[in-house]
Every structure is written in C-alpha cells, then in structure tokens.
PDB file of C-alpha atoms in Angstrom:
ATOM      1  CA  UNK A   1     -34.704  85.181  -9.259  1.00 52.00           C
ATOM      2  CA  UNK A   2     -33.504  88.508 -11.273  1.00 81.00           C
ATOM      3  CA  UNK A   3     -30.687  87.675 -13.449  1.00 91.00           C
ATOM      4  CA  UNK A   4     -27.411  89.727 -12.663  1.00 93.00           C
ATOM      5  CA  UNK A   5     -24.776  91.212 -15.328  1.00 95.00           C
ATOM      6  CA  UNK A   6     -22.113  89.326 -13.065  1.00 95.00           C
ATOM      7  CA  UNK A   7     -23.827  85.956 -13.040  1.00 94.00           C
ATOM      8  CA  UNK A   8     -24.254  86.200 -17.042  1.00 96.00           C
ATOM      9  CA  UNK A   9     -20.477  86.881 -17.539  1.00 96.00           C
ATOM     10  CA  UNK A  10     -19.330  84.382 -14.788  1.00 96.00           C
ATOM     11  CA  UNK A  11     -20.952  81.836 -17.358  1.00 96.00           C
ATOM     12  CA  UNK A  12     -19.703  83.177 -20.319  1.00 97.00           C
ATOM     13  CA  UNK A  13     -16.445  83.124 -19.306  1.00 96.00           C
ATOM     14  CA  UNK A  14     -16.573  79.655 -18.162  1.00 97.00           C
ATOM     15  CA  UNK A  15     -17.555  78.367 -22.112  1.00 97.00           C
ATOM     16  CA  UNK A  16     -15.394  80.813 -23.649  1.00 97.00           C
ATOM     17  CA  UNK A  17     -12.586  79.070 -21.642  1.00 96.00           C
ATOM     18  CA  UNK A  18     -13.297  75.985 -22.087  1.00 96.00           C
ATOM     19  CA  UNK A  19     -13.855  75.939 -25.919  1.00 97.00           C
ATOM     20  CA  UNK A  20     -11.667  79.054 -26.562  1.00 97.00           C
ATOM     21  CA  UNK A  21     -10.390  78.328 -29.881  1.00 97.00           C
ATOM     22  CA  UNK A  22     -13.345  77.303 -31.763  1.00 96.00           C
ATOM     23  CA  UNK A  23     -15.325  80.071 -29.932  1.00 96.00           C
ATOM     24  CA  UNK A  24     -12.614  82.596 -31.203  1.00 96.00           C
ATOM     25  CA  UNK A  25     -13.221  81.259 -34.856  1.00 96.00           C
ATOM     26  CA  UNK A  26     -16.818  81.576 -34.964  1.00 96.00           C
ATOM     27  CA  UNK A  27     -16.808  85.009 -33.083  1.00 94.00           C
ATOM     28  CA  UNK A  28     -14.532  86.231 -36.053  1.00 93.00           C
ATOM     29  CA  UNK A  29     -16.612  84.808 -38.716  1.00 93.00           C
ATOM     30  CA  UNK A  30     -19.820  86.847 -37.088  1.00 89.00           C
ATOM     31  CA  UNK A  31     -18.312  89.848 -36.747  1.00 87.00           C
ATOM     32  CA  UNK A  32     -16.418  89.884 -40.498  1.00 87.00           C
ATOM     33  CA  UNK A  33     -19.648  88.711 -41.710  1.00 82.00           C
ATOM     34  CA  UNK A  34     -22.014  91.537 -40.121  1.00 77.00           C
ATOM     35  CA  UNK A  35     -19.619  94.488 -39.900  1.00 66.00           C
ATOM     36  CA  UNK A  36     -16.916  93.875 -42.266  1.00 43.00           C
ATOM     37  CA  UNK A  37     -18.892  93.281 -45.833  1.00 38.00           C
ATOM     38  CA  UNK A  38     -20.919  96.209 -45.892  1.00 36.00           C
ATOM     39  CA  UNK A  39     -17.710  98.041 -44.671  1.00 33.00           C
ATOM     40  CA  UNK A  40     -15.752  96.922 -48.368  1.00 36.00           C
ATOM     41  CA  UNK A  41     -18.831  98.017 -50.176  1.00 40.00           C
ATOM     42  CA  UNK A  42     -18.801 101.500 -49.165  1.00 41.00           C
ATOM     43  CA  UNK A  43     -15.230 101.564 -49.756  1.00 40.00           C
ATOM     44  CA  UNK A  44     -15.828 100.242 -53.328  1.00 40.00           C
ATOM     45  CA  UNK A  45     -18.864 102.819 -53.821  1.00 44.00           C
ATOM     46  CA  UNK A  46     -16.246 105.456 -52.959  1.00 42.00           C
ATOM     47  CA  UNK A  47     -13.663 104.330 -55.056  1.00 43.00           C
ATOM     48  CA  UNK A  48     -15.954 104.516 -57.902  1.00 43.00           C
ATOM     49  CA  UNK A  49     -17.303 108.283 -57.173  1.00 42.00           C
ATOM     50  CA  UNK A  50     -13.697 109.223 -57.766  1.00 42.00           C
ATOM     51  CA  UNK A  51     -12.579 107.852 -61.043  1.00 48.00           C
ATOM     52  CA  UNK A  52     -15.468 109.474 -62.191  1.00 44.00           C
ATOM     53  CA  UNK A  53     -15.433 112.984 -61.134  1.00 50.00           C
ATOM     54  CA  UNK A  54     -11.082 112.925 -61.658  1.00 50.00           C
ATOM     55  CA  UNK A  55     -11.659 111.573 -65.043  1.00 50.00           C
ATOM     56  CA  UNK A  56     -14.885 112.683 -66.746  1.00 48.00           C
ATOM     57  CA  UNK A  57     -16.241 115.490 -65.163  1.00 47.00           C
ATOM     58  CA  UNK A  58     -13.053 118.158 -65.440  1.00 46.00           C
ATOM     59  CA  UNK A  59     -14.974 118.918 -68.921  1.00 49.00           C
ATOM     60  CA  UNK A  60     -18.399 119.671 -67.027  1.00 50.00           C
ATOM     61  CA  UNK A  61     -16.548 122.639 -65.840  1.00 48.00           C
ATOM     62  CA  UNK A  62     -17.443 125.055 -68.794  1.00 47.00           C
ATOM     63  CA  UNK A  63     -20.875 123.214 -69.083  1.00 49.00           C
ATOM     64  CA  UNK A  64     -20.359 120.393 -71.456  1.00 52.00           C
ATOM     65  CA  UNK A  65     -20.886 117.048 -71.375  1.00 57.00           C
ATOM     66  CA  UNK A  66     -19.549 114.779 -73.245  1.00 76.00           C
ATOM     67  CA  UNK A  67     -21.344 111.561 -75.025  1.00 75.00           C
ATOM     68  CA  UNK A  68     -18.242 109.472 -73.558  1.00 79.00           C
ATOM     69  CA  UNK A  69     -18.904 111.430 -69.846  1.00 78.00           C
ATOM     70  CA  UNK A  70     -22.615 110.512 -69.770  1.00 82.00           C
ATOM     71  CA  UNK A  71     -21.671 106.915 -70.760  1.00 81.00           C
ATOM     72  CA  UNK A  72     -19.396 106.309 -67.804  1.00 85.00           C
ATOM     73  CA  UNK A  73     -21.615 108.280 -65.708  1.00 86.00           C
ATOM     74  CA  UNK A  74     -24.174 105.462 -66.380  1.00 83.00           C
ATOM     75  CA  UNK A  75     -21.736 102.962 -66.650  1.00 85.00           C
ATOM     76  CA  UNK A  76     -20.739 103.910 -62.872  1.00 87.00           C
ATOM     77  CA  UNK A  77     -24.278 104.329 -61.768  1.00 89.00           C
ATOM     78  CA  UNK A  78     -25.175 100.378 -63.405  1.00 89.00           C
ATOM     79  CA  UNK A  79     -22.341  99.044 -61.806  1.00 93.00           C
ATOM     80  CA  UNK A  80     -23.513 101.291 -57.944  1.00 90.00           C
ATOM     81  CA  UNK A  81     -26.822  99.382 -58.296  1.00 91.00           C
ATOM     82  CA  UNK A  82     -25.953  95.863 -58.735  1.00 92.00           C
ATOM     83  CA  UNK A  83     -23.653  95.967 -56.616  1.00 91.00           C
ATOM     84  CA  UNK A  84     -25.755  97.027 -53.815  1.00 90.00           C
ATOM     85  CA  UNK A  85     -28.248  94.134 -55.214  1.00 92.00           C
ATOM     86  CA  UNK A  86     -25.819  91.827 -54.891  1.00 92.00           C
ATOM     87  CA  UNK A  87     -24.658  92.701 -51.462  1.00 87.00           C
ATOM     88  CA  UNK A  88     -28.516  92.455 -50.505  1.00 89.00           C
ATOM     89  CA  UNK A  89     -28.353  89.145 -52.024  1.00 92.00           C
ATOM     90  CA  UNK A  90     -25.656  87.848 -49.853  1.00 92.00           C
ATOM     91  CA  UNK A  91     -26.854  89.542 -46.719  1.00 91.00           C
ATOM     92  CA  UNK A  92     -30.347  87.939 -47.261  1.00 93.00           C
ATOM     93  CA  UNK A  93     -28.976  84.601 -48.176  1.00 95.00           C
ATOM     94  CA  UNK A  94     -25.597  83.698 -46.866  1.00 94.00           C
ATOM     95  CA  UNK A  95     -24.911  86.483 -44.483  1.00 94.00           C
ATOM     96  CA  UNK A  96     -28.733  86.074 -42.391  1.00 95.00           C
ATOM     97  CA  UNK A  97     -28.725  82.290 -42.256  1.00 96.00           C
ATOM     98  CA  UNK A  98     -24.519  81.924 -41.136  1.00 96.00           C
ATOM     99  CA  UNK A  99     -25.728  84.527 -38.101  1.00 95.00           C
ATOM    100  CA  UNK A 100     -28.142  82.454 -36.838  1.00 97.00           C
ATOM    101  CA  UNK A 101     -25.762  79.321 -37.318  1.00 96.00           C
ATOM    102  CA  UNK A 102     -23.231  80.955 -35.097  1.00 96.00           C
ATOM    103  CA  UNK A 103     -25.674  81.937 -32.763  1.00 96.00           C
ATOM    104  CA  UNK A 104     -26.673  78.102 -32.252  1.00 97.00           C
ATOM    105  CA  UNK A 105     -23.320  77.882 -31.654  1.00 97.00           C
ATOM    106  CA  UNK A 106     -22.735  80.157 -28.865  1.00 97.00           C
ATOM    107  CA  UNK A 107     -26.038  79.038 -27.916  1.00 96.00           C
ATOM    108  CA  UNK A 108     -25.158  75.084 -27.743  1.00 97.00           C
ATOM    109  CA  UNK A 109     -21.631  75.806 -26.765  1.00 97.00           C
ATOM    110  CA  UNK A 110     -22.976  77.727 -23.691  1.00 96.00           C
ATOM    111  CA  UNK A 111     -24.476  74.432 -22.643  1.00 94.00           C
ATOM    112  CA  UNK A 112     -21.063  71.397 -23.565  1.00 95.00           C
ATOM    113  CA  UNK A 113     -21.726  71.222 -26.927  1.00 94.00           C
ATOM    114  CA  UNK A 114     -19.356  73.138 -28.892  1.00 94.00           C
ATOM    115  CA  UNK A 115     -19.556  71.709 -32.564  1.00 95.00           C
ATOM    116  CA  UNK A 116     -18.363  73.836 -35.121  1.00 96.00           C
ATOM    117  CA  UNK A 117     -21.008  72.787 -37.761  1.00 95.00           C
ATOM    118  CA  UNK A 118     -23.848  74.689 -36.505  1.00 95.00           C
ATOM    119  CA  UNK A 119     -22.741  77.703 -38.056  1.00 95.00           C
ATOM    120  CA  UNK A 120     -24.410  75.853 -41.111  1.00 95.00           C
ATOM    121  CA  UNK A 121     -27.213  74.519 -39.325  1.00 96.00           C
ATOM    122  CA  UNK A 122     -29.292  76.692 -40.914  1.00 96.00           C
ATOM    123  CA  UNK A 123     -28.476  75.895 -44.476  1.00 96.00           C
ATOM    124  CA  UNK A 124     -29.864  72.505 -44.012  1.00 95.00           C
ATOM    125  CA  UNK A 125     -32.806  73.072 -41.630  1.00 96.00           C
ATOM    126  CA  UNK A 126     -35.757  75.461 -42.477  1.00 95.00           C
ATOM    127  CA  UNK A 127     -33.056  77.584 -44.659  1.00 97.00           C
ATOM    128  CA  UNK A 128     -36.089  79.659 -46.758  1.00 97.00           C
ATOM    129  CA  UNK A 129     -37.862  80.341 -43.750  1.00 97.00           C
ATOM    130  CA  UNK A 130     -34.688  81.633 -41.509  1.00 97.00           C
ATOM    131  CA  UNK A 131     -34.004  83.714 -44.597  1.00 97.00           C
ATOM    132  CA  UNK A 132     -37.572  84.683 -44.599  1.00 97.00           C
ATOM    133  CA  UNK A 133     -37.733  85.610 -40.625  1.00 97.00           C
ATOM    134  CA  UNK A 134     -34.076  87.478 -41.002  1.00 96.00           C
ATOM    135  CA  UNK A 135     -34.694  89.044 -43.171  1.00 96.00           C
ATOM    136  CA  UNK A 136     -38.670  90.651 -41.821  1.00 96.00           C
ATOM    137  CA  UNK A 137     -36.525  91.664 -39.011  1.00 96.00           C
ATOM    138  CA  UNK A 138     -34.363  93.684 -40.643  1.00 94.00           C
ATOM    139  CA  UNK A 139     -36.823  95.178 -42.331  1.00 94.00           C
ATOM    140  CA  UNK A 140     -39.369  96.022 -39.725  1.00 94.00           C
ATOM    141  CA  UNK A 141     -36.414  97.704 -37.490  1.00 94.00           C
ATOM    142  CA  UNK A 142     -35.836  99.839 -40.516  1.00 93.00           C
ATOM    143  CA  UNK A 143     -39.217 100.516 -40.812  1.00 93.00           C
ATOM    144  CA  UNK A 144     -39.450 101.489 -37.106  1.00 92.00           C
ATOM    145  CA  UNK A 145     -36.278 103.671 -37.368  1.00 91.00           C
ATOM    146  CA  UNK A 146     -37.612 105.935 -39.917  1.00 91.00           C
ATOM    147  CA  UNK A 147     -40.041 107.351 -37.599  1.00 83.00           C
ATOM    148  CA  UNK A 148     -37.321 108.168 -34.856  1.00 84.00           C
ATOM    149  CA  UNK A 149     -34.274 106.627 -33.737  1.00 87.00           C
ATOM    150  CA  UNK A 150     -35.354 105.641 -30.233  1.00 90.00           C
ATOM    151  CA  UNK A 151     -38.339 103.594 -32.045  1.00 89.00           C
ATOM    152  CA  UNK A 152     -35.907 102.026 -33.740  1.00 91.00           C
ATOM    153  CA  UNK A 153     -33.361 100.963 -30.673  1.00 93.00           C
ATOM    154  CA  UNK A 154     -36.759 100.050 -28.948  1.00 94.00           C
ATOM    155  CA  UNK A 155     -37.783  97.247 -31.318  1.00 94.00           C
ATOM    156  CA  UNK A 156     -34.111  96.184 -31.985  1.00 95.00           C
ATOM    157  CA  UNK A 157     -34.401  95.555 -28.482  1.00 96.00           C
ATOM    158  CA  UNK A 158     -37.763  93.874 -28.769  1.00 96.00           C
ATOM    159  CA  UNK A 159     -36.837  91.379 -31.212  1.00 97.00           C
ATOM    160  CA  UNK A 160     -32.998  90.516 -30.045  1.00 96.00           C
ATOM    161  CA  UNK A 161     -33.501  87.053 -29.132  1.00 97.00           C
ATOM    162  CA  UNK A 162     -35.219  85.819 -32.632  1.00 97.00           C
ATOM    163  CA  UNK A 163     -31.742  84.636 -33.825  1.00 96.00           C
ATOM    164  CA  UNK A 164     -31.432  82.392 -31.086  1.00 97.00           C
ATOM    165  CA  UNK A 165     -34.771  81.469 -31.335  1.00 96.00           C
ATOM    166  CA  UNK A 166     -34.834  80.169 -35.018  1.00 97.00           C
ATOM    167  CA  UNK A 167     -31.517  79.150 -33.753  1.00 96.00           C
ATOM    168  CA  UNK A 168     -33.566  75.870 -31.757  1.00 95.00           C
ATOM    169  CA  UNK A 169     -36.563  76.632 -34.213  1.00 95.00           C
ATOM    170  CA  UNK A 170     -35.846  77.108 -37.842  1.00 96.00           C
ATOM    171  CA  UNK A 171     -39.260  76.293 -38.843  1.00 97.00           C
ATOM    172  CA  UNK A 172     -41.070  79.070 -36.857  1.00 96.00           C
ATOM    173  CA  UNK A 173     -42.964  81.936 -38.415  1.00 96.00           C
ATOM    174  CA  UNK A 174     -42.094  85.348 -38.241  1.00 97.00           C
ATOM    175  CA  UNK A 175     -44.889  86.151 -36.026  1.00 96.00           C
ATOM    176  CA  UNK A 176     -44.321  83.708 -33.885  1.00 96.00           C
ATOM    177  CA  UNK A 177     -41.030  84.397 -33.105  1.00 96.00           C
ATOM    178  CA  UNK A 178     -41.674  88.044 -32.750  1.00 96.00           C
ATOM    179  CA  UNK A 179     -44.178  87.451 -30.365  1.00 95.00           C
ATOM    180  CA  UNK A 180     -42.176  85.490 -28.585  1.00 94.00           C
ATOM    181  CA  UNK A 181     -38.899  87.584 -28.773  1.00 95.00           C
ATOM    182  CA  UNK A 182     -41.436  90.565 -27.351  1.00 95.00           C
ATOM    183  CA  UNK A 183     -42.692  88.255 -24.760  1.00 94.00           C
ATOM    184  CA  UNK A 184     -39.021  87.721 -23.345  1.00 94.00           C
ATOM    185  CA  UNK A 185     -37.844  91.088 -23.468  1.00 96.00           C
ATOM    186  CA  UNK A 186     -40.589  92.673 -21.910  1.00 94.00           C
ATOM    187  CA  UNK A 187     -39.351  94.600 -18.928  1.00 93.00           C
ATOM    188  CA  UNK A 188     -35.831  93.571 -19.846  1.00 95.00           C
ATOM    189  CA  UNK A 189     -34.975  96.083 -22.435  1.00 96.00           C
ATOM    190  CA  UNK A 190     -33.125  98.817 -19.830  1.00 96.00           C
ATOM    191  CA  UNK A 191     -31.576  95.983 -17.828  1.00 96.00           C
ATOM    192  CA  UNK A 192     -30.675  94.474 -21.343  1.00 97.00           C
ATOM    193  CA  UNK A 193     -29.121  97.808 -22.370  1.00 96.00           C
ATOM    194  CA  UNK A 194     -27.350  98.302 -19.603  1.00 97.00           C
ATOM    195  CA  UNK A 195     -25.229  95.396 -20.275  1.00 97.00           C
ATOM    196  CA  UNK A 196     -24.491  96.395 -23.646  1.00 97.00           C
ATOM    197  CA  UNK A 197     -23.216  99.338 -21.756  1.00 97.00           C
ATOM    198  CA  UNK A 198     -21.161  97.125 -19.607  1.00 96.00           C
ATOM    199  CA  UNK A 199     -18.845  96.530 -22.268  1.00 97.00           C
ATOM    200  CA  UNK A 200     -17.922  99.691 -23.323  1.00 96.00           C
ATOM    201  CA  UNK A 201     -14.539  99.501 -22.108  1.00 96.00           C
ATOM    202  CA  UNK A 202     -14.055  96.114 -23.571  1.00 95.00           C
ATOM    203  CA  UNK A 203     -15.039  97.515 -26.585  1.00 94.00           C
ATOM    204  CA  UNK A 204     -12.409 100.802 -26.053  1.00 96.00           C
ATOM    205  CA  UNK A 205      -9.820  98.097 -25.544  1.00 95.00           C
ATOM    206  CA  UNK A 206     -10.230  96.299 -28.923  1.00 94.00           C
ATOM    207  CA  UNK A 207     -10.557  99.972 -30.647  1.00 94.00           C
ATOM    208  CA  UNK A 208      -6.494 100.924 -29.120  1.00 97.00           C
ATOM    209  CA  UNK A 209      -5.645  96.922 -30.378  1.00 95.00           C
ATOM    210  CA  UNK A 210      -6.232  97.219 -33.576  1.00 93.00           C
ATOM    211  CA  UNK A 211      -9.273  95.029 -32.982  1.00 92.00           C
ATOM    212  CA  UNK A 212      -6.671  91.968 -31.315  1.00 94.00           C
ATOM    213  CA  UNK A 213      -8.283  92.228 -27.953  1.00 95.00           C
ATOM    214  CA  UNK A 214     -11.790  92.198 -30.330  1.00 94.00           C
ATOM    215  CA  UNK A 215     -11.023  88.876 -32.355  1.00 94.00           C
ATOM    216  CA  UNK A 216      -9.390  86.931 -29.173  1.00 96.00           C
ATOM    217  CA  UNK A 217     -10.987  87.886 -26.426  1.00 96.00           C
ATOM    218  CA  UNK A 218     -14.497  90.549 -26.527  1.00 96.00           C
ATOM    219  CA  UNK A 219     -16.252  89.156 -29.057  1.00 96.00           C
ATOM    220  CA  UNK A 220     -16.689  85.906 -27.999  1.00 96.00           C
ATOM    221  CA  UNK A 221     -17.024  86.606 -24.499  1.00 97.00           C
ATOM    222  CA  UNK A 222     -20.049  89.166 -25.630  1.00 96.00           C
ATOM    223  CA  UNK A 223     -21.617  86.639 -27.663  1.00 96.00           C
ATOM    224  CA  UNK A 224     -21.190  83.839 -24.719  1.00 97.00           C
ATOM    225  CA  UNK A 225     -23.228  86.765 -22.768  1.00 97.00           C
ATOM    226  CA  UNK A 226     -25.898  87.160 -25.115  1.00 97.00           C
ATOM    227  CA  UNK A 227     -26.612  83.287 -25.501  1.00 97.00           C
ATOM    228  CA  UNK A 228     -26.441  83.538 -21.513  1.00 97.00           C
ATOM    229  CA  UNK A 229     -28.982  86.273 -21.281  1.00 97.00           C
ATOM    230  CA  UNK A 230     -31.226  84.310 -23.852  1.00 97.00           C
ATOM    231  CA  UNK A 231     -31.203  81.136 -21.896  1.00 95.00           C
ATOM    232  CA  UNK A 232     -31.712  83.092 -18.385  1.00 95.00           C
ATOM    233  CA  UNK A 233     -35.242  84.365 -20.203  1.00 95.00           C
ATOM    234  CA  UNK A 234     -35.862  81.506 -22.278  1.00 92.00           C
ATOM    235  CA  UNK A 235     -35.759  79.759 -18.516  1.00 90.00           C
ATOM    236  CA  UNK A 236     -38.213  82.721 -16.731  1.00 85.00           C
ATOM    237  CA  UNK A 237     -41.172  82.484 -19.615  1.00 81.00           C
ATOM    238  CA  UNK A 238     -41.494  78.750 -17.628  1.00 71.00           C
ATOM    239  CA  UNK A 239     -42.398  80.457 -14.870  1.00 65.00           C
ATOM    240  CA  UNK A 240     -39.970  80.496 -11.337  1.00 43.00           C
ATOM    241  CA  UNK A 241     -36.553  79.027 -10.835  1.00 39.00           C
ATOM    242  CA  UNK A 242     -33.730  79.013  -9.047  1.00 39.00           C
ATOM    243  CA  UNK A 243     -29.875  79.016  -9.723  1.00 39.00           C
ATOM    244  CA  UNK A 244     -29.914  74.871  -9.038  1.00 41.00           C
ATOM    245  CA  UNK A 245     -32.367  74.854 -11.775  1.00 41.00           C
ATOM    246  CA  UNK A 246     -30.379  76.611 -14.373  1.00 40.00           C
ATOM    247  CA  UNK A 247     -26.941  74.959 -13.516  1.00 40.00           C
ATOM    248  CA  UNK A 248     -25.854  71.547 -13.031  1.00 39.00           C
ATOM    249  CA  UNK A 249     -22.883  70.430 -11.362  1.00 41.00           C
ATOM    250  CA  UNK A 250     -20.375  70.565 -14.159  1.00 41.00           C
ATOM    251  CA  UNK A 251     -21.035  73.728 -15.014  1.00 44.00           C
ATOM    252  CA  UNK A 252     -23.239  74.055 -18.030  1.00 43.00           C
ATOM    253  CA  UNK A 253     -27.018  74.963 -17.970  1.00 44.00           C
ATOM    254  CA  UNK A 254     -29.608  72.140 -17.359  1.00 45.00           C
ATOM    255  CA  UNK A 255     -31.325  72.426 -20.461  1.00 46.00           C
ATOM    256  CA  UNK A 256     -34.305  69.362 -19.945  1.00 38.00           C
ATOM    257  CA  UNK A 257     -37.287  72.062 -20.174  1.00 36.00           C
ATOM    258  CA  UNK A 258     -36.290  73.150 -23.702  1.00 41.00           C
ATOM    259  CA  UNK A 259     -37.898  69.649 -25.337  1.00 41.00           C
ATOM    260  CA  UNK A 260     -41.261  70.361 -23.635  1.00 38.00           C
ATOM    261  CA  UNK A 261     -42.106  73.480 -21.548  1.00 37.00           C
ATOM    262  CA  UNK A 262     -40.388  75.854 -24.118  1.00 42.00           C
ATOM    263  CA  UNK A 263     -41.929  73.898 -26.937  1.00 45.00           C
ATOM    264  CA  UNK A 264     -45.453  73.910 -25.613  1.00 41.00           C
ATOM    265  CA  UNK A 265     -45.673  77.515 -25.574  1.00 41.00           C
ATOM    266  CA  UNK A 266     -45.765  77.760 -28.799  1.00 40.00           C
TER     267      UNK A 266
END
C-alpha cells in the first residue's frame, strides 16, 4: 500500500484536534527554537557592524586610524566570535536535543499519548549521544551543500527521519541511524518533497498573519504530518501492510511492531 498526502493529513488532523493545545505549545517552542535564535543573532551581528563604522571609522576617511578605532574594531570582532561560539553551543546542546524531544512528541502524540515531557526526553536518555548524532547531521548536510545545493537538499532528504528515530532510540549511533534514515527514504524523497510542496499555501497564509495562522494552526498540523509520514515508513521497512494494520479502531496507529520488528532490524 503507497502512502497518500491525503491519508497523512487526515491523521494529522485527527491528533492535532484532539490534543490541540499542548500540540500548539510544543509546535511554537520548535519553531522559536530552530528559526527564531539564529534570527536574533544576525540581528545582534548587525547591530554591532553599525556602532562601529558610525562611530570609529568617520576618521578612516583621510587614512588614519586611530589606537582607540583599532581597539573597538577588535573589541567588536571578540565580542562577533563568541557570540557565534556561544550560539553553536546552545544549538549543539539545548537547541539539538529539545528538537528531538518535540519530535517524540508529535511522534507519541500521533499515536494517544500526548505528554508534554518528552520535549525533555532527551536530556535524560542518551543526551551526549543525541547531541553527538544532531549534531553529525548537521554537519554532513553542510558538508554535502558545499559541493552544490541540490547535493545538499538530496541528503537533507536522506537523513529526515533521524530525529524521530533517536526520538524511540537515543542510544543509536550515527551510522546506524543514517543508514537507517537512507533505508526509509529511499524512493521516497520526490513523493516526500512533494508534500513539503503541499503546504505552500499554508505556509503563504501564516506569512499575510503575521505568523497567527503559523503558531495555531500550520505548524503543528505539519509536524503531525511529518511524524505521520515517519510512522507510514517506519511501518513499510517490516515489509507489507494494510490500512487495518496501521490503524486501530479509535483512531491512533497500532504501534505493537515497534518493540520487536523495528527493533530487530537493527
């Protein structure tokens, strides 16, 4: 059975209204968390370039600088770098981990479970390691990009479902999770990008709201899709099955073959 955009979203709109205000919550959190930091820092960076130049560098103009110039200068350039080390920090230690927390939460709210303290999950389960496998990710993406840009979108692709992965597995290795990742998005990737492209308009509509339509309604119900999506493929790596398989009767996904199918693959 070939999963269908319209079966995905059917489900995610059946968690995100039945646990709509926790959902909302933790969809905020993920998206202030990955788009919203690094969003202040530049605006810091920028505030900085111009209390420089207006102050210091008006005597530069006949071709002199000043002691007192080259000491803010350096002053500005110190302050530039930790601050970008200390936005790595966070990104590699708080920000990584509290991703993968609210993707266990999507993940285990897609299936009854809506508990709000998974977003942590990760701080007290494996938390080195989930830092560890993060943060390879991020870098081997980058790595890929800097060949081309379709390279890039090609492995992000690839390795999309290792959140939810060390979501149920903290303690897996990097390879191992990449391998699997590639395993379940092989021959998925268009399909997979097509949905993203599904929610274009959704995505329009949060833009002209000022991002309301984003925080109440889009996000979550993207991030309900994506947990969907992961549990359709998680399901096909087992081999066949068929829509009674994957739901039960109230509703929410039969999830028995996670404790021993999906765990024997590895």
């Amino acid at each position: 059975m070939q999963w269908t955009r319209s079966q995905l979203k059917e489900r995610a709109k059946f968690s995100l209204k039945s646990f709509y205000w926790k959902s909302v919550l933790v969809a905020f959190i993920l998206s202030l968390v990955s788009g919203g930091f690094s969003t202040n820092n530049r605006g810091s960076d920028s505030g900085e370039s111009v209390n420089i130049t207006g102050n210091e560098f008006v005597d530069g103009i006949g071709g002199r600088f000043t002691a007192q110039a080259m000491a803010i200068i350096g002053l500005g350039l110190a302050i530039l770098v930790v601050a970008v080390l200390l936005g790595l920090l966070i990104s590699v230690f708080v920000i990584n981990p509290l991703q993968v927390g609210c993707k266990k939460y999507f993940l285990d709210a897609s299936e009854g479970k809506a508990d709000l303290s998974n977003m942590g999950f990760c701080f007290k389960n494996g938390y080195m390691n989930v830092v560890g496998v993060q943060f390879l990710t991020g870098l081997y993406i980058f790595l890929w990009s800097l060949l081309l840009i379709i390279p890039g979108i090609i492995k992000s692709y690839s390795y999309r479902m290792i959140p939810y992965i060390m979501a149920e597995d903290p303690y897996m290795s990097f390879s191992e999770a990449k391998r699997l990742s590639q395993d379940m998005m092989d021959g998925e990737k268009w399909d997979t990008f097509v949905l993203d492209l599904s929610f274009i308009l959704w995505s329009l509509l949060a833009v002209i709201t000022f991002n309301i339509a984003g925080i109440f309604w889009v996000e979550p119900y993207i991030q309900f899709t994506d947990a969907e999506l992961y549990k359709v493929l998680r399901t096909k790596m087992q081999g066949s099955y068929t829509a009674d398989d994957y739901y039960t009767d109230n509703g929410y996904t039969n999830n028995s073959y996670t404790d021993s199918s999906y765990n024997n693959y590895n």
